Tab-separated table of C-alpha atoms in Angstrom:
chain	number	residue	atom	x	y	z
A	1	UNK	CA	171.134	193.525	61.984
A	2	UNK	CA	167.806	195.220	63.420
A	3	UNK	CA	165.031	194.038	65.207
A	4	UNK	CA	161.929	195.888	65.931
A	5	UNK	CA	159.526	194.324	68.733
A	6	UNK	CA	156.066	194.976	69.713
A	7	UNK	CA	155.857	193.219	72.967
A	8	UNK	CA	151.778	194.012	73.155
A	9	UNK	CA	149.939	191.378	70.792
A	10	UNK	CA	146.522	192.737	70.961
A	11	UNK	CA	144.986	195.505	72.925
A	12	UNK	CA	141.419	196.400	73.767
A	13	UNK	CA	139.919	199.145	75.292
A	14	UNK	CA	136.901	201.137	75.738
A	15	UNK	CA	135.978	204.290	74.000
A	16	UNK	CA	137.906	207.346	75.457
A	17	UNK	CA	139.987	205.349	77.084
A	18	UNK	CA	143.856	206.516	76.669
A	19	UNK	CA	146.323	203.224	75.453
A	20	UNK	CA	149.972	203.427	74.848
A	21	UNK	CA	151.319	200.837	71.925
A	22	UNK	CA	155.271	200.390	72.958
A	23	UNK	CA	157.969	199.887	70.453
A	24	UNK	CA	161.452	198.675	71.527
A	25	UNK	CA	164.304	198.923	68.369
A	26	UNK	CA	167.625	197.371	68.404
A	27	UNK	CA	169.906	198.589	66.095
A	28	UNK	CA	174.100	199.566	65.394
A	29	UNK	CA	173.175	202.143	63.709
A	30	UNK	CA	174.604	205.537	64.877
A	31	UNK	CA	171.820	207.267	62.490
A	32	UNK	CA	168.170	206.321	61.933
A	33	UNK	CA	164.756	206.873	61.376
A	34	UNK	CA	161.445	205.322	63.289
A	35	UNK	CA	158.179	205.222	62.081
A	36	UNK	CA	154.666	204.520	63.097
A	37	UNK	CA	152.217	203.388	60.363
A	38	UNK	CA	148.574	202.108	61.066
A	39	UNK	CA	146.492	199.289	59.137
A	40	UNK	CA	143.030	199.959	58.872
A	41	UNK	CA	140.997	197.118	58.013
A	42	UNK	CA	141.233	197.610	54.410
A	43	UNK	CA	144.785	196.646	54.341
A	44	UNK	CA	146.911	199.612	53.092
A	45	UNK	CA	149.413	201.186	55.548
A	46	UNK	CA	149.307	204.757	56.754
A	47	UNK	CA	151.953	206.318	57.531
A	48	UNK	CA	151.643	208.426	60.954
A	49	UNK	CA	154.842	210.039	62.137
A	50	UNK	CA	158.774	209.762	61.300
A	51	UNK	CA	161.237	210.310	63.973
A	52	UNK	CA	165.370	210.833	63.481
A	53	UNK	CA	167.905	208.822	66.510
A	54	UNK	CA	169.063	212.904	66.802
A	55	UNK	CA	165.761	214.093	67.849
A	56	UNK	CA	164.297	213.234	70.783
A	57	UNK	CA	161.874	215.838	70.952
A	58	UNK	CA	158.700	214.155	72.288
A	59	UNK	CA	155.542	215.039	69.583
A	60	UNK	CA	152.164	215.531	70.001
A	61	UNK	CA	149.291	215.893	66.635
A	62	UNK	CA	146.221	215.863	67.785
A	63	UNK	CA	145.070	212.577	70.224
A	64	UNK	CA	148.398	211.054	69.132
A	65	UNK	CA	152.088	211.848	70.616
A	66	UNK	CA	154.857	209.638	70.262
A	67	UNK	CA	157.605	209.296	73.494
A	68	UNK	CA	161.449	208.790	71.798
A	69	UNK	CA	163.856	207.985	74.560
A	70	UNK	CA	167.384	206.616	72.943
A	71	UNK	CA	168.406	205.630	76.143
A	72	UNK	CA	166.005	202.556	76.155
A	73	UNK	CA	165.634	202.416	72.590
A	74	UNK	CA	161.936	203.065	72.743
A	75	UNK	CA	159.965	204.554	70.514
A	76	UNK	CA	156.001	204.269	72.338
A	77	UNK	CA	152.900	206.123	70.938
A	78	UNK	CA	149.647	207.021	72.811
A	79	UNK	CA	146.230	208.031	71.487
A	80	UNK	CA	144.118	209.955	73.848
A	81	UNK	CA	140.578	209.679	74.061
A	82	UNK	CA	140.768	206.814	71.953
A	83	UNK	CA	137.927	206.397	69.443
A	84	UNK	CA	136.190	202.963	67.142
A	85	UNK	CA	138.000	204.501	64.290
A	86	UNK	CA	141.411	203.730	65.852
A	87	UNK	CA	140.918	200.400	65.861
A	88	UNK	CA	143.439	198.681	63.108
A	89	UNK	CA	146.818	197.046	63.416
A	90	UNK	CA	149.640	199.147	64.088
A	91	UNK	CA	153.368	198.836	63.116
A	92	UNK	CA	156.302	200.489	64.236
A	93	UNK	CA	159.305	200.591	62.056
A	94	UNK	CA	162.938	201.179	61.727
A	95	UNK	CA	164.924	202.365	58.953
A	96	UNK	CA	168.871	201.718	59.419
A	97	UNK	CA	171.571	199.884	57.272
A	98	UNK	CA	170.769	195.910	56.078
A	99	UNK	CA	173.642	193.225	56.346
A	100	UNK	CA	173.818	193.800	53.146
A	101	UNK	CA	174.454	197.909	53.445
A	102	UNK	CA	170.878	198.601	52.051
A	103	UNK	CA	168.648	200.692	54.368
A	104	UNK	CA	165.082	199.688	53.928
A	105	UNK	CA	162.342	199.516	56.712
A	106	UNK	CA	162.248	197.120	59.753
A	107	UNK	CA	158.817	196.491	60.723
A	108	UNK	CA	157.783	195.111	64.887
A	109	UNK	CA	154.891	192.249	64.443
A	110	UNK	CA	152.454	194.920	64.784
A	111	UNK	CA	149.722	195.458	67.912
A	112	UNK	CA	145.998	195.103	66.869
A	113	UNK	CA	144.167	197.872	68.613
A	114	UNK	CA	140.578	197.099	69.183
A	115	UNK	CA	138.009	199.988	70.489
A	116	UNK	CA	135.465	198.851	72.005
A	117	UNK	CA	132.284	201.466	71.870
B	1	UNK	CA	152.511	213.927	42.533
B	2	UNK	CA	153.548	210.517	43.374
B	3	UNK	CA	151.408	207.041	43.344
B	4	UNK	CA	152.108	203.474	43.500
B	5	UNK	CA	149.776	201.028	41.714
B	6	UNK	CA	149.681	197.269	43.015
B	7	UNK	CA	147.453	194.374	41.485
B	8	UNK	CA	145.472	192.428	41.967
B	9	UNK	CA	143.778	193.453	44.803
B	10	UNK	CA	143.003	189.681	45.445
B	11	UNK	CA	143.890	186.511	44.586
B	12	UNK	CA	143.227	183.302	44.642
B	13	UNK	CA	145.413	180.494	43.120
B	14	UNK	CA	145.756	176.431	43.435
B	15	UNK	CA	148.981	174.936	44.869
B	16	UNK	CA	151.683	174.731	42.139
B	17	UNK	CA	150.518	177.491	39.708
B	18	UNK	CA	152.691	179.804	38.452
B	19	UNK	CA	151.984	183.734	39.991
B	20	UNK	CA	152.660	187.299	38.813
B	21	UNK	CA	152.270	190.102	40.874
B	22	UNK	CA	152.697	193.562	39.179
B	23	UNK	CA	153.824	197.145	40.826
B	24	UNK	CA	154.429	199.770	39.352
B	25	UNK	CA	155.846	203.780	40.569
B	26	UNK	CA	154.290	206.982	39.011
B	27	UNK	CA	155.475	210.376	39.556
B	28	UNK	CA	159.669	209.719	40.295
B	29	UNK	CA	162.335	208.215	38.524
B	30	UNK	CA	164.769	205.770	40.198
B	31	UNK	CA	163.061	204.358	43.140
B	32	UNK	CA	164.295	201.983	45.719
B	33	UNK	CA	161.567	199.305	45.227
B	34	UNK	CA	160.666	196.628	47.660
B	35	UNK	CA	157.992	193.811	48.395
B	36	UNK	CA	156.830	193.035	51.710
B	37	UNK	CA	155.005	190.186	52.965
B	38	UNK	CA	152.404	190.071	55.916
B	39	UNK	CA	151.569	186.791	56.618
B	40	UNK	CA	148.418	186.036	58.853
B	41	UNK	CA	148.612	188.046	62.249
B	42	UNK	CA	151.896	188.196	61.762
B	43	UNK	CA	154.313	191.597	60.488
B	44	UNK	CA	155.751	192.831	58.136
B	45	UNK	CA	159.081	191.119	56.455
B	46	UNK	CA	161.280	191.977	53.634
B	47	UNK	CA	161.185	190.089	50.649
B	48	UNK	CA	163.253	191.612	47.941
B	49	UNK	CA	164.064	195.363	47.331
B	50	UNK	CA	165.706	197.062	44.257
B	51	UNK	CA	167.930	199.739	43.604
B	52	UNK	CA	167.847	199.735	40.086
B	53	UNK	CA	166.925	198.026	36.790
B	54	UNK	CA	167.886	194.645	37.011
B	55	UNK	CA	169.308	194.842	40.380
B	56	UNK	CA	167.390	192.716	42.582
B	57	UNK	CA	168.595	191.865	46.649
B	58	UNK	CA	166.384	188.711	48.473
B	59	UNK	CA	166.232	189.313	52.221
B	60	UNK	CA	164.963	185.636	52.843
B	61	UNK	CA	165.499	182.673	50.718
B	62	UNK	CA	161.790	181.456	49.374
B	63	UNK	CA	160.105	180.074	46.782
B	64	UNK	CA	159.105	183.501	45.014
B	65	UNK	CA	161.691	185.637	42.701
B	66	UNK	CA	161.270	189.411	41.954
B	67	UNK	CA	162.164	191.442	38.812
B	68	UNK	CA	162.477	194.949	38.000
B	69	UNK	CA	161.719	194.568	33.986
B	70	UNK	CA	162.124	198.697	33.990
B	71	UNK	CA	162.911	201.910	35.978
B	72	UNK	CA	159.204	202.153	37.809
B	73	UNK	CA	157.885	198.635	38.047
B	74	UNK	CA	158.385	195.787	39.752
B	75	UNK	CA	157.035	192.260	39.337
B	76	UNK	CA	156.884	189.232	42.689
B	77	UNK	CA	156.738	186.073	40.774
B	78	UNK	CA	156.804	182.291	41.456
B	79	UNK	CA	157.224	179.506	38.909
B	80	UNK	CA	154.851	176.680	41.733
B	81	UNK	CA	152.871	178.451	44.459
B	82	UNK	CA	153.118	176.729	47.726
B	83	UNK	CA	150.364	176.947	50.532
B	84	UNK	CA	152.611	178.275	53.008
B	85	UNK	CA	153.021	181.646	50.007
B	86	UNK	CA	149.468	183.050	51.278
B	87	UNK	CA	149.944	186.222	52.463
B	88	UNK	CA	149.450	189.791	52.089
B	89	UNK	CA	152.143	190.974	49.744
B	90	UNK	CA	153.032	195.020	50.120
B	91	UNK	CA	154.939	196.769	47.053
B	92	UNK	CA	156.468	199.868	48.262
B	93	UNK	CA	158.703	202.510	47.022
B	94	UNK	CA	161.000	204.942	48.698
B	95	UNK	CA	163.723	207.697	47.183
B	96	UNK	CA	166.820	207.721	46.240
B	97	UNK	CA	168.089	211.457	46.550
B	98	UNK	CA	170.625	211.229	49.285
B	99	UNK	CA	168.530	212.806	52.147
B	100	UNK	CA	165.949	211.569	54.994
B	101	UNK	CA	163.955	211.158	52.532
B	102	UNK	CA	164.858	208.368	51.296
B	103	UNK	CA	163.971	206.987	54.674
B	104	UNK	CA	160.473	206.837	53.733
B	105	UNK	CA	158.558	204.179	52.010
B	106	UNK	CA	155.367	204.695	50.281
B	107	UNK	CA	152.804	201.211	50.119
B	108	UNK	CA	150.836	200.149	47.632
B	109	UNK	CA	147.433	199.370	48.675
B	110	UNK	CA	148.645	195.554	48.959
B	111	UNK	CA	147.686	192.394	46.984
B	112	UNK	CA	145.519	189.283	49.189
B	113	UNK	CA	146.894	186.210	47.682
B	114	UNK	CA	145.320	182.489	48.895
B	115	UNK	CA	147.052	179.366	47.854
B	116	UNK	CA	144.286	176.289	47.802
């Protein structure tokens, strides 16, 4: 089995203000993928960034970079300088293997992010 | 290029009507197919995913069936909606080549359904 969990419910901050959105996985997966999407208002998901358990190269695109360390099963992602336009509910997700030997995605509760002006 | 089409956008239906929610995959052939549910404040959890034609898996027993009529659509259904079925129901779809990849799952842009 896998578990995702997104210990922060809600989070609000002011504009430009940095915030960090952790992710903790559990999984027995030897290989996997972890993924960050974001939910504007509208609904639809977006998906932000894909990560493999055998890279844990740290990335940065633009105000967002992502921190991967295996070691405590983390996955956290911080936008700098945050902005009103990041505020939406976001999701981090694991692929690995089902019970049933499927792999689909594994998605945390999610963490609304509200930015306050 | 590839799309996914999911409708209705909204929805609103009385307790113990019947419901059909359609999805369907443009642009591949053989996608792993799923449906998500999001209920209020809540995340994201598995409903039913599909490998194939015909060849349905249910993550969590409920009162809503899926079926996968042909190769790029899939259809959520329920014979008696219950209140507790209001949700935000995701289709998504995701590869089947082999690779990373297949990791990856693409969402529709998500149906609102509200059982009265």
């Amino acid at each position: 089995a896998q578990k995702v969990t997104q210990a922060q419910t809600e989070i609000s901050v002011v504009e430009k203000e940095d915030v960090t959105l952790d992710c903790v996985y559990e999984t027995r997966d030897t290989t996997y993928y972890l993924f960050w999407y974001k939910q504007p208002p509208s609904g639809e998901l977006v998906f932000l960034i894909r990560r493999n358990s055998f890279d844990e190269q740290n990335e940065i695109s633009g105000r967002y970079s992502w921190n991967f360390q295996k070691s405590t099963s983390s996955f956290n992602f911080t936008i700098t300088a945050s902005q009103v336009v990041d505020s939406a509910v976001y999701f981090c997700a694991l692929s690995g293997l089902l019970d049933t030997g499927r792999r689909a995605l594994t998605f945390g509760s999610g963490t609304r992010l509200q930015v306050q002006p | 290029s590839q799309t996914i089409h999911q409708w209705p956008a909204t929805l609103v239906q009385p307790v113990g009507s019947p419901l059909s929610l359609e999805c369907t995959v443009e642009g591949t052939s053989n996608p792993n197919l799923y449906w998500y549910r999001q209920a209020a404040g809540r995340g994201l959890q598995l409903l039913f995913y599909s490998v194939g034609i015909g060849q349905i898996s249910s993550e969590v027993p409920q009162n809503l069936s899926a079926s996968r009529p042909q190769d790029r659509q899939f259809i959520l259904s329920s014979k008696k909606l219950l209140l507790s079925d209001s949700g935000f129901y995701l289709c998504a779809w995701s590869s089947d080549r082999g690779g990373p990849e297949d990791t990856e799952a693409f969402f529709g842009q998500g149906t609102r359904l509200t059982v009265v």
